[in-house]
PDB file of C-alpha atoms in Angstrom:
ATOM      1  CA  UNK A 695     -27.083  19.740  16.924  1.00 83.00           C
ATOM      2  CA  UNK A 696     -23.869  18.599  17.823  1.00 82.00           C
ATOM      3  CA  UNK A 697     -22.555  19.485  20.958  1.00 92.00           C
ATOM      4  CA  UNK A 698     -20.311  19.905  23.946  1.00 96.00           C
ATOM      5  CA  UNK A 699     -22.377  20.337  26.808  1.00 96.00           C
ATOM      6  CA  UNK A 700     -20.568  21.439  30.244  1.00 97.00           C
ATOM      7  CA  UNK A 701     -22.913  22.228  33.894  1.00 96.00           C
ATOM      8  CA  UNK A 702     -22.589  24.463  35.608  1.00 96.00           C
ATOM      9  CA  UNK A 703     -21.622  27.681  33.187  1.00 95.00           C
ATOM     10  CA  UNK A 704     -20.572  29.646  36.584  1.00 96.00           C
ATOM     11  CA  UNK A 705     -19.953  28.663  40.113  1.00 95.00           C
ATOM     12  CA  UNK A 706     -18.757  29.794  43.391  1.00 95.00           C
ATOM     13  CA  UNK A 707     -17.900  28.003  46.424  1.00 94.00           C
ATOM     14  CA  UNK A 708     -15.727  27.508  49.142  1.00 95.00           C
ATOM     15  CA  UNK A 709     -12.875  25.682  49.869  1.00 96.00           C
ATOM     16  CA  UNK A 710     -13.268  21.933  50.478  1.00 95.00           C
ATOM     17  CA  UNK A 711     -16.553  21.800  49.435  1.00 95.00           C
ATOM     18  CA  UNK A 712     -16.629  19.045  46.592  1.00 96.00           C
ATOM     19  CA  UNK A 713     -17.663  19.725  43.566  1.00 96.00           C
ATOM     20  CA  UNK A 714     -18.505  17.935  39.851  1.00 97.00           C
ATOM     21  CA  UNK A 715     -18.282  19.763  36.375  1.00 98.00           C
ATOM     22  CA  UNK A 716     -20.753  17.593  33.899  1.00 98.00           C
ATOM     23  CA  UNK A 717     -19.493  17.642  30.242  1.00 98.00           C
ATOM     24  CA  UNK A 718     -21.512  15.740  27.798  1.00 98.00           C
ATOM     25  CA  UNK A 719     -20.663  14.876  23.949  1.00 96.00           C
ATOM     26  CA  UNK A 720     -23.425  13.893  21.562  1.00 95.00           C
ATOM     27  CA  UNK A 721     -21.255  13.119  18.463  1.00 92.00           C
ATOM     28  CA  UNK A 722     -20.322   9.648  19.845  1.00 91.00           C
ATOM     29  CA  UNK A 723     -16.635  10.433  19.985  1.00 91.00           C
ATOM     30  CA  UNK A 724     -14.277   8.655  21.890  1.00 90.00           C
ATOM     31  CA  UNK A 725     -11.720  11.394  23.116  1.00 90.00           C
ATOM     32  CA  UNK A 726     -12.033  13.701  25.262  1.00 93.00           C
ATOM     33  CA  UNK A 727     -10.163  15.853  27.733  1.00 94.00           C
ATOM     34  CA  UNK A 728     -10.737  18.494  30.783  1.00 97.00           C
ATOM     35  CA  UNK A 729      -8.300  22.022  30.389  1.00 96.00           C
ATOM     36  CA  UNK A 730      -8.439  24.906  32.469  1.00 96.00           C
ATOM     37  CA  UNK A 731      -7.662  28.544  31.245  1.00 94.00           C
ATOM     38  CA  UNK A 732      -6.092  31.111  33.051  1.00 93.00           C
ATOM     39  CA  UNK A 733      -4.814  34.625  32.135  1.00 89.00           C
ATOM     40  CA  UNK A 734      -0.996  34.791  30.693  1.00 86.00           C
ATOM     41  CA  UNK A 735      -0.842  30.555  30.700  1.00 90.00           C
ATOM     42  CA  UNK A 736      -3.789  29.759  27.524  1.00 89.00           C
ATOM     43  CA  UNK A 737      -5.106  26.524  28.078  1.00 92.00           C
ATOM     44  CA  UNK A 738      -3.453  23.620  30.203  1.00 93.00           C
ATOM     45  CA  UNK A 739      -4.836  20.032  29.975  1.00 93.00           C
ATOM     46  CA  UNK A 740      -6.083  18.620  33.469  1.00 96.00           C
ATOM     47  CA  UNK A 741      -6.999  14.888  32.294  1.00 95.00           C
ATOM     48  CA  UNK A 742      -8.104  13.246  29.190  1.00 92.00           C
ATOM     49  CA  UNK A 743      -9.592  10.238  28.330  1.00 92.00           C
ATOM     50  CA  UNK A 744      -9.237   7.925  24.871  1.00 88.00           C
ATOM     51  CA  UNK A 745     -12.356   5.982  25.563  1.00 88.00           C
ATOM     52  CA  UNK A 746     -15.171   4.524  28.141  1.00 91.00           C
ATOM     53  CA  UNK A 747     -12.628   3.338  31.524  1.00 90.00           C
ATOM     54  CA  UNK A 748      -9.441   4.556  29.982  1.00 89.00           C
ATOM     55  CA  UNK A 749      -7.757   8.049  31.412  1.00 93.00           C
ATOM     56  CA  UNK A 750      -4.787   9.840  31.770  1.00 91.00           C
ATOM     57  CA  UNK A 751      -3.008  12.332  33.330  1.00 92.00           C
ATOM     58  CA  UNK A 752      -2.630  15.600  31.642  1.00 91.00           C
ATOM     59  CA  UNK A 753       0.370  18.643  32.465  1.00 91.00           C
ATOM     60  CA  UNK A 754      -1.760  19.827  35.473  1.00 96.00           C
ATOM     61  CA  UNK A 755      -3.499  17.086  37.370  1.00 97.00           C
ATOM     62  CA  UNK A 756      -3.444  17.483  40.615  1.00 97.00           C
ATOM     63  CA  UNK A 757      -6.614  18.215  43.199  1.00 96.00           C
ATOM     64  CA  UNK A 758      -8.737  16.553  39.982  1.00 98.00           C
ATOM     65  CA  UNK A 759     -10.304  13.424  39.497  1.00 97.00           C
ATOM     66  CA  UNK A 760     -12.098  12.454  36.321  1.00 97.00           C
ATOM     67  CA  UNK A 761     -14.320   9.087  35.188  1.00 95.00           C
ATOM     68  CA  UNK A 762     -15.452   7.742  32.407  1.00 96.00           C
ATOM     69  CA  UNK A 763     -17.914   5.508  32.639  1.00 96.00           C
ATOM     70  CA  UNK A 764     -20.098   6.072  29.334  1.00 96.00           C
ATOM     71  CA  UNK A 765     -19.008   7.648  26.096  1.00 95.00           C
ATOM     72  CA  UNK A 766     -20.755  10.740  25.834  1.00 96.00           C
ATOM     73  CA  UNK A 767     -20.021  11.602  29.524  1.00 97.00           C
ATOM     74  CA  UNK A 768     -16.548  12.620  31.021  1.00 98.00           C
ATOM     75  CA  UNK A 769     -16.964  14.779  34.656  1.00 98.00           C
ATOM     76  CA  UNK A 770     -14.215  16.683  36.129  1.00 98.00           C
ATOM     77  CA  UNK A 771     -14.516  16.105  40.177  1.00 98.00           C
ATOM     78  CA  UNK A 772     -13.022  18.528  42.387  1.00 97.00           C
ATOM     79  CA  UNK A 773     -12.938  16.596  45.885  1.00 94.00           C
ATOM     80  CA  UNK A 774     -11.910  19.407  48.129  1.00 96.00           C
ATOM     81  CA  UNK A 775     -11.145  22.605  45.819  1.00 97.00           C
ATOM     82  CA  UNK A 776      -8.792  25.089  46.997  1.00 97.00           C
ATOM     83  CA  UNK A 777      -8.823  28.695  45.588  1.00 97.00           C
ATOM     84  CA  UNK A 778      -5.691  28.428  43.225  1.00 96.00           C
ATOM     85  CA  UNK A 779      -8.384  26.257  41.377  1.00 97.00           C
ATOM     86  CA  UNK A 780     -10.456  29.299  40.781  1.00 97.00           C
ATOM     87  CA  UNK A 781     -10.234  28.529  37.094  1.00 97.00           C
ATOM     88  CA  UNK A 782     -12.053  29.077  33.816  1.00 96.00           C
ATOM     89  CA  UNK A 783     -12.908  25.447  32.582  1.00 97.00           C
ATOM     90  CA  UNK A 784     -13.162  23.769  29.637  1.00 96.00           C
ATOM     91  CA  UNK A 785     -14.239  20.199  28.204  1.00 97.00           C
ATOM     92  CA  UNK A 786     -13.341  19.554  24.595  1.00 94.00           C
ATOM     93  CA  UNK A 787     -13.954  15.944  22.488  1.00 93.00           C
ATOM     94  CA  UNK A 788     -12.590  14.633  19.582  1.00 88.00           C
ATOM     95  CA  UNK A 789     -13.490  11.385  17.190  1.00 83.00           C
ATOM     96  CA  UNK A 790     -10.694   9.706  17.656  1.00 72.00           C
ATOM     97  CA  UNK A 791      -7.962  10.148  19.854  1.00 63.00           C
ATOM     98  CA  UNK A 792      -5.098   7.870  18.328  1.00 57.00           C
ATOM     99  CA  UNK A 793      -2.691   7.877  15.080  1.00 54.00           C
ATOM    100  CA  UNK A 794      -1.942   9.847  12.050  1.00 52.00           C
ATOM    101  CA  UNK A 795      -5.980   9.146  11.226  1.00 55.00           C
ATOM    102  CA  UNK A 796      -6.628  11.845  13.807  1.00 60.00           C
ATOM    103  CA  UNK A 797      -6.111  15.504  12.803  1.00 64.00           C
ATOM    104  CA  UNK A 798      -6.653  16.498  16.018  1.00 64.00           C
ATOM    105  CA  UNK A 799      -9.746  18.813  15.432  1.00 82.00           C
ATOM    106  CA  UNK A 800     -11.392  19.362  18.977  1.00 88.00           C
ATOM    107  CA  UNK A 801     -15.032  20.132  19.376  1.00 92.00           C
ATOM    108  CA  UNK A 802     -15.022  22.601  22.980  1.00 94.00           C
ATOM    109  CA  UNK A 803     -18.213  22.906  25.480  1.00 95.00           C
ATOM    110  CA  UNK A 804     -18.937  26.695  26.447  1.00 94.00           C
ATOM    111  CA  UNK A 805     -16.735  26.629  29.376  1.00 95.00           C
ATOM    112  CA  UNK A 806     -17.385  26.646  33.494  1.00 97.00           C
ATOM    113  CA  UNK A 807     -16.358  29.326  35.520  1.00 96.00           C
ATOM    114  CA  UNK A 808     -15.010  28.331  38.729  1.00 97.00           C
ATOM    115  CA  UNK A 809     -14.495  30.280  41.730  1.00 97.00           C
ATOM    116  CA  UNK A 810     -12.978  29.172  44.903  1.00 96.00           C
ATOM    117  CA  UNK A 811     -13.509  31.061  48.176  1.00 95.00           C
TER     118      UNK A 811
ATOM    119  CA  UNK B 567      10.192  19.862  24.055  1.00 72.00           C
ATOM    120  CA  UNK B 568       6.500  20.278  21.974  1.00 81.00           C
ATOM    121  CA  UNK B 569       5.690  23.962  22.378  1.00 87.00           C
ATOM    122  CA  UNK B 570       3.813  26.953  20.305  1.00 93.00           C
ATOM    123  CA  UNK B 571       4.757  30.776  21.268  1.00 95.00           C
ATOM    124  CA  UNK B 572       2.219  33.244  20.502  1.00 96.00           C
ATOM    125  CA  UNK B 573       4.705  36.671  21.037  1.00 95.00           C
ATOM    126  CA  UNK B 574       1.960  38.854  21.296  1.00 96.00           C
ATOM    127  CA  UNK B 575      -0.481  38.973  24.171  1.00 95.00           C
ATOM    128  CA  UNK B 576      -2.451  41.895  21.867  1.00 97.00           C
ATOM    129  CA  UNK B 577      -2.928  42.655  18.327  1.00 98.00           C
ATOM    130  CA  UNK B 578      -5.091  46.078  17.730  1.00 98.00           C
ATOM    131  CA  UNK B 579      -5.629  46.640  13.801  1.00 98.00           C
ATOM    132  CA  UNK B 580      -8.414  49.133  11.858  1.00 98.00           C
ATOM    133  CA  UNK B 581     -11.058  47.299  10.338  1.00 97.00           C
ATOM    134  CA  UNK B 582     -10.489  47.554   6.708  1.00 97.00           C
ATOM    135  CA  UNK B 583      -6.502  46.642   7.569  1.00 97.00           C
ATOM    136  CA  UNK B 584      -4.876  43.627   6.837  1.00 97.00           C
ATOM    137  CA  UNK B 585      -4.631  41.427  10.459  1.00 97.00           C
ATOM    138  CA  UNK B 586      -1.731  39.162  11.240  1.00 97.00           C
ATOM    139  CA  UNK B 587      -1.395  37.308  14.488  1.00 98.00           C
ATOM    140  CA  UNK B 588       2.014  35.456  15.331  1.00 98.00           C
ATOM    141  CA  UNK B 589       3.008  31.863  16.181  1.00 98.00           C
ATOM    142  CA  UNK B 590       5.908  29.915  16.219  1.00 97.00           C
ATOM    143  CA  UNK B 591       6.442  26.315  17.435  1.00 94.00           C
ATOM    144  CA  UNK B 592       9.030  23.724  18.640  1.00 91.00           C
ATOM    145  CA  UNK B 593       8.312  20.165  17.584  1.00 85.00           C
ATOM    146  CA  UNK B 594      10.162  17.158  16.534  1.00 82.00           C
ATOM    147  CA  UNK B 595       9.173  15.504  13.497  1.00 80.00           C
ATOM    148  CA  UNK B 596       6.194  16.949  11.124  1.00 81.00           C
ATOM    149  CA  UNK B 597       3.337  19.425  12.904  1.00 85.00           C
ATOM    150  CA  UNK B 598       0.461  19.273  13.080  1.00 89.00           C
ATOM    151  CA  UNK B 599      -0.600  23.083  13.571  1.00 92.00           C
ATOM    152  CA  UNK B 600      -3.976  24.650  14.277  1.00 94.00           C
ATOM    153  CA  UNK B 601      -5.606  27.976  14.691  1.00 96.00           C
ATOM    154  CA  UNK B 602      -8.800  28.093  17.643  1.00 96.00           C
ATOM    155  CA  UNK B 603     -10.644  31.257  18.377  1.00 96.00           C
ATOM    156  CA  UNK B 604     -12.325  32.174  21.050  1.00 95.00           C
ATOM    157  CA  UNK B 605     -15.329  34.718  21.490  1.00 93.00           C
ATOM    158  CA  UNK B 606     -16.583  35.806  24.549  1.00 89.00           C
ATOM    159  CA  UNK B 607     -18.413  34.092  27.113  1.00 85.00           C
ATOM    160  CA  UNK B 608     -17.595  31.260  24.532  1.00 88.00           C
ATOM    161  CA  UNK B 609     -16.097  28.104  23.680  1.00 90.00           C
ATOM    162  CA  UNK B 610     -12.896  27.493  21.687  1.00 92.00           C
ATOM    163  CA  UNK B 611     -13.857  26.870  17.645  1.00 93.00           C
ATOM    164  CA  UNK B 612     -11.350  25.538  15.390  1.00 92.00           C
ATOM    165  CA  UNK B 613     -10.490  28.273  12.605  1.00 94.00           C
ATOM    166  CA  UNK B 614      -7.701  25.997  10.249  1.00 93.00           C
ATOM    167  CA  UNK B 615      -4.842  23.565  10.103  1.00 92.00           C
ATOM    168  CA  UNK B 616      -1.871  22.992   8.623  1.00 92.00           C
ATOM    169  CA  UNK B 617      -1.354  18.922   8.232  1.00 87.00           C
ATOM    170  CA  UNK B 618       0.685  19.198   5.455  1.00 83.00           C
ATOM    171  CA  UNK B 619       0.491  20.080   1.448  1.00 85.00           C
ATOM    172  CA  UNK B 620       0.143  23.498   0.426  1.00 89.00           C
ATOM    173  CA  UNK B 621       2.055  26.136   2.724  1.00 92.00           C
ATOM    174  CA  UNK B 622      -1.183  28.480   2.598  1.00 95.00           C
ATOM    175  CA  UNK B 623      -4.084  27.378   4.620  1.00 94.00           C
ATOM    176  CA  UNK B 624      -7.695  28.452   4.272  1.00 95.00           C
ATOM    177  CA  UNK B 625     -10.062  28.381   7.260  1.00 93.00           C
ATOM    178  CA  UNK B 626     -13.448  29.958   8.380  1.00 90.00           C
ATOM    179  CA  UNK B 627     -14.464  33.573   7.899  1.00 92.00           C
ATOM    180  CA  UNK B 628     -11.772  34.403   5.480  1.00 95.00           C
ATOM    181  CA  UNK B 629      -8.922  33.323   7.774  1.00 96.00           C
ATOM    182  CA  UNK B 630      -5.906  31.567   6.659  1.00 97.00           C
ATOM    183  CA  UNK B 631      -2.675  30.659   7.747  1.00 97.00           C
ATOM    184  CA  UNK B 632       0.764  30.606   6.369  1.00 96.00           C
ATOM    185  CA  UNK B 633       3.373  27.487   7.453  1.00 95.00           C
ATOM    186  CA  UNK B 634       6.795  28.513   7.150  1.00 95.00           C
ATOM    187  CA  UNK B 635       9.156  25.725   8.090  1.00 93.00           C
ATOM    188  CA  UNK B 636      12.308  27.478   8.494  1.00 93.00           C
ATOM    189  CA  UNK B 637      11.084  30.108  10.176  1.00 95.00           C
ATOM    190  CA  UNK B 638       8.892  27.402  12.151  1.00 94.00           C
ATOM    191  CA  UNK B 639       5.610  29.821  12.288  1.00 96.00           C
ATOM    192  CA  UNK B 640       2.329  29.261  11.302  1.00 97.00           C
ATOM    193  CA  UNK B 641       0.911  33.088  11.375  1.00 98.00           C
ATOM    194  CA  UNK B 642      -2.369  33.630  11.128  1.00 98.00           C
ATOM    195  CA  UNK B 643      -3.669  36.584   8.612  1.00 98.00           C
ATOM    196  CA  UNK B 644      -6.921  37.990   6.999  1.00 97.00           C
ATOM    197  CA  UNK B 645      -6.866  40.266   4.286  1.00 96.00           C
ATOM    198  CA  UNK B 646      -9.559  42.746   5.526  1.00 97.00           C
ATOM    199  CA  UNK B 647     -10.168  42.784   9.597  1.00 97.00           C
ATOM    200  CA  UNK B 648     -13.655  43.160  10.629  1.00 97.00           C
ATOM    201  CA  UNK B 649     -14.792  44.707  13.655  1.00 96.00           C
ATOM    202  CA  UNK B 650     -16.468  41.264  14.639  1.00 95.00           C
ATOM    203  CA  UNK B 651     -13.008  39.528  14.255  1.00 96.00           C
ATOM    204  CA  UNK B 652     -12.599  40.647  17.633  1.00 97.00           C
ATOM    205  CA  UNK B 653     -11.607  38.207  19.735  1.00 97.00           C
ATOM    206  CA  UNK B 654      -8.781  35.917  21.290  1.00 96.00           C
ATOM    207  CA  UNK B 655      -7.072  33.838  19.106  1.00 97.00           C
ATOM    208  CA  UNK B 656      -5.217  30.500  20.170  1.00 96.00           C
ATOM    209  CA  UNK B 657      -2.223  28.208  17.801  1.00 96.00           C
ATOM    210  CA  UNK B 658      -1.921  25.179  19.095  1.00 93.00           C
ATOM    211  CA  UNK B 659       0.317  22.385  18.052  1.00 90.00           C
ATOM    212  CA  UNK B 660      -0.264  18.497  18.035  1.00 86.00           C
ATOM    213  CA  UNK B 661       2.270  15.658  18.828  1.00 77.00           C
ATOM    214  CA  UNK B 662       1.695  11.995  19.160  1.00 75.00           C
ATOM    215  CA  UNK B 663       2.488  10.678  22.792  1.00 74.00           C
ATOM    216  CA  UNK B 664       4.326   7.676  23.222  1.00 74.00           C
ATOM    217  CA  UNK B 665       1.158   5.300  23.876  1.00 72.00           C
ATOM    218  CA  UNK B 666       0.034   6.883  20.509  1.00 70.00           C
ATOM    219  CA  UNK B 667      -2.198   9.405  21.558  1.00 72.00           C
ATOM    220  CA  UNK B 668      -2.801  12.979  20.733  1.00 75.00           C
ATOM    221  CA  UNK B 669      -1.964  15.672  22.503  1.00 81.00           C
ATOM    222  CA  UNK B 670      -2.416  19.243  21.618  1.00 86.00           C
ATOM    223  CA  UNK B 671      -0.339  22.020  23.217  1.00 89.00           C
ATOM    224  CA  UNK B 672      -1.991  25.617  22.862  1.00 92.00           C
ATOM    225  CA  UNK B 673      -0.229  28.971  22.916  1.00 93.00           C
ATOM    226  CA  UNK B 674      -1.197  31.516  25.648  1.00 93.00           C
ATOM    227  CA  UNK B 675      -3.399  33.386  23.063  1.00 94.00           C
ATOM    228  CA  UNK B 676      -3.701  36.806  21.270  1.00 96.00           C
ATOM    229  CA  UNK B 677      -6.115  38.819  21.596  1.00 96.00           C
ATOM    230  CA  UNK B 678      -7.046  40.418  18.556  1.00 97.00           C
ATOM    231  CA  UNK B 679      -8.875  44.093  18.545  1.00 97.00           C
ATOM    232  CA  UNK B 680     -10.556  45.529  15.752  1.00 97.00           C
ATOM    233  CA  UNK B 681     -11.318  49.257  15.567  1.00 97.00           C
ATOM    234  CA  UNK B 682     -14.077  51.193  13.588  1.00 95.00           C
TER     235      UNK B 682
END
């Protein structure tokens, strides 16, 4: 079944304590990108990636680090989380992530649920 | 600058009743417009999109979407809500960045309720 995979669904910790989000794609797609959701702002893009070694920043990138050092994976690394990063997270992935050839259809994992003390 | 406004941060309708759920956008050049829902405890699944063609877009479970380009929306409707309809609802819009990449910028959602 093709899939979005994202670990761990829910979390809490406490501040400064790093932390890594896993998101795995099986479709072999070469996009993919980190957002976070919160309440009255939808869905803001934290990093994305257009394939393996290639990143960029998204609108909201600070106190994130991201890698990609294989295709299907893409983790989001929160090196010392602070609680205005108490978020509702989401990886998404797409097949291609350049040109008019891409209609932009993202595939989204189930979402990680972050909270902050 | 790209952006998509969804005016409405709650839509409640009777199931039976006709649902529409707003969005306009700004972008320069063509859009590329879509329509995501989101259940709960869920992910985000693409509904429809407008690339271009036809004004009226058909999606999943009886969804569609009408592009009107002076008005620039892209509303989403069904003709007959159900009660399992329930759920937010997210237009996003897609530009090209200058290296050539995608980007998709996403309303703040509606939430959609649907009565007995």
């Amino acid at each position: 079944e093709a899939q979005v995979t994202q670990n761990p669904r829910y979390l809490i910790t406490v501040t400064g304590k790093k932390l890594t989000v896993t998101c795995s794609q099986n479709m072999n797609h070469e996009y993919m990108s980190w957002y976070r959701q919160d309440p009255g702002l939808g869905l803001r893009q934290i990093y994305y990636s257009m394939n393996v070694e290639v990143t960029d920043k998204g609108d909201v990138p600070e106190g994130y680090k991201v890698s990609r050092k294989e295709k299907r994976n893409f983790p989001l690394i929160l090196e010392s989380p602070s609680p205005n990063q108490t978020s509702l997270y989401f990886c998404a992935s797409s097949l291609y992530g350049t040109g008019q050839t891409n209609t932009g259809e993202l595939f989204f994992g189930e979402g990680s649920r972050l909270t902050v003390l | 600058a790209q952006s998509v406004a969804q005016p409405e941060d709650q839509v409640n309708v009777a199931e039976g009743n006709p649902l529409t759920v707003k969005c306009t956008y700004s972008v320069s050049g063509n859009p590329y417009l879509f329509w995501y829902v989101q259940y709960p405890n869920r992910g985000l699944q693409f509904l429809l999109k407008y690339i271009t063609g036809d004004n009226l877009v058909k999606g999943s479970y009886g969804f569609e979407a009408e592009f009107n380009k002076s008005q620039t929306s892209f509303h989403l409707k069904k003709p007959s809500a159900l009660v399992s309809d329930s759920a937010l609802y997210f237009c996003a819009v897609r530009f090209l960045r200058n290296t050539g990449f995608q980007k998709l910028v996403f309303g703040t959602g509606t939430r959609l309720l649907v009565s007995p």
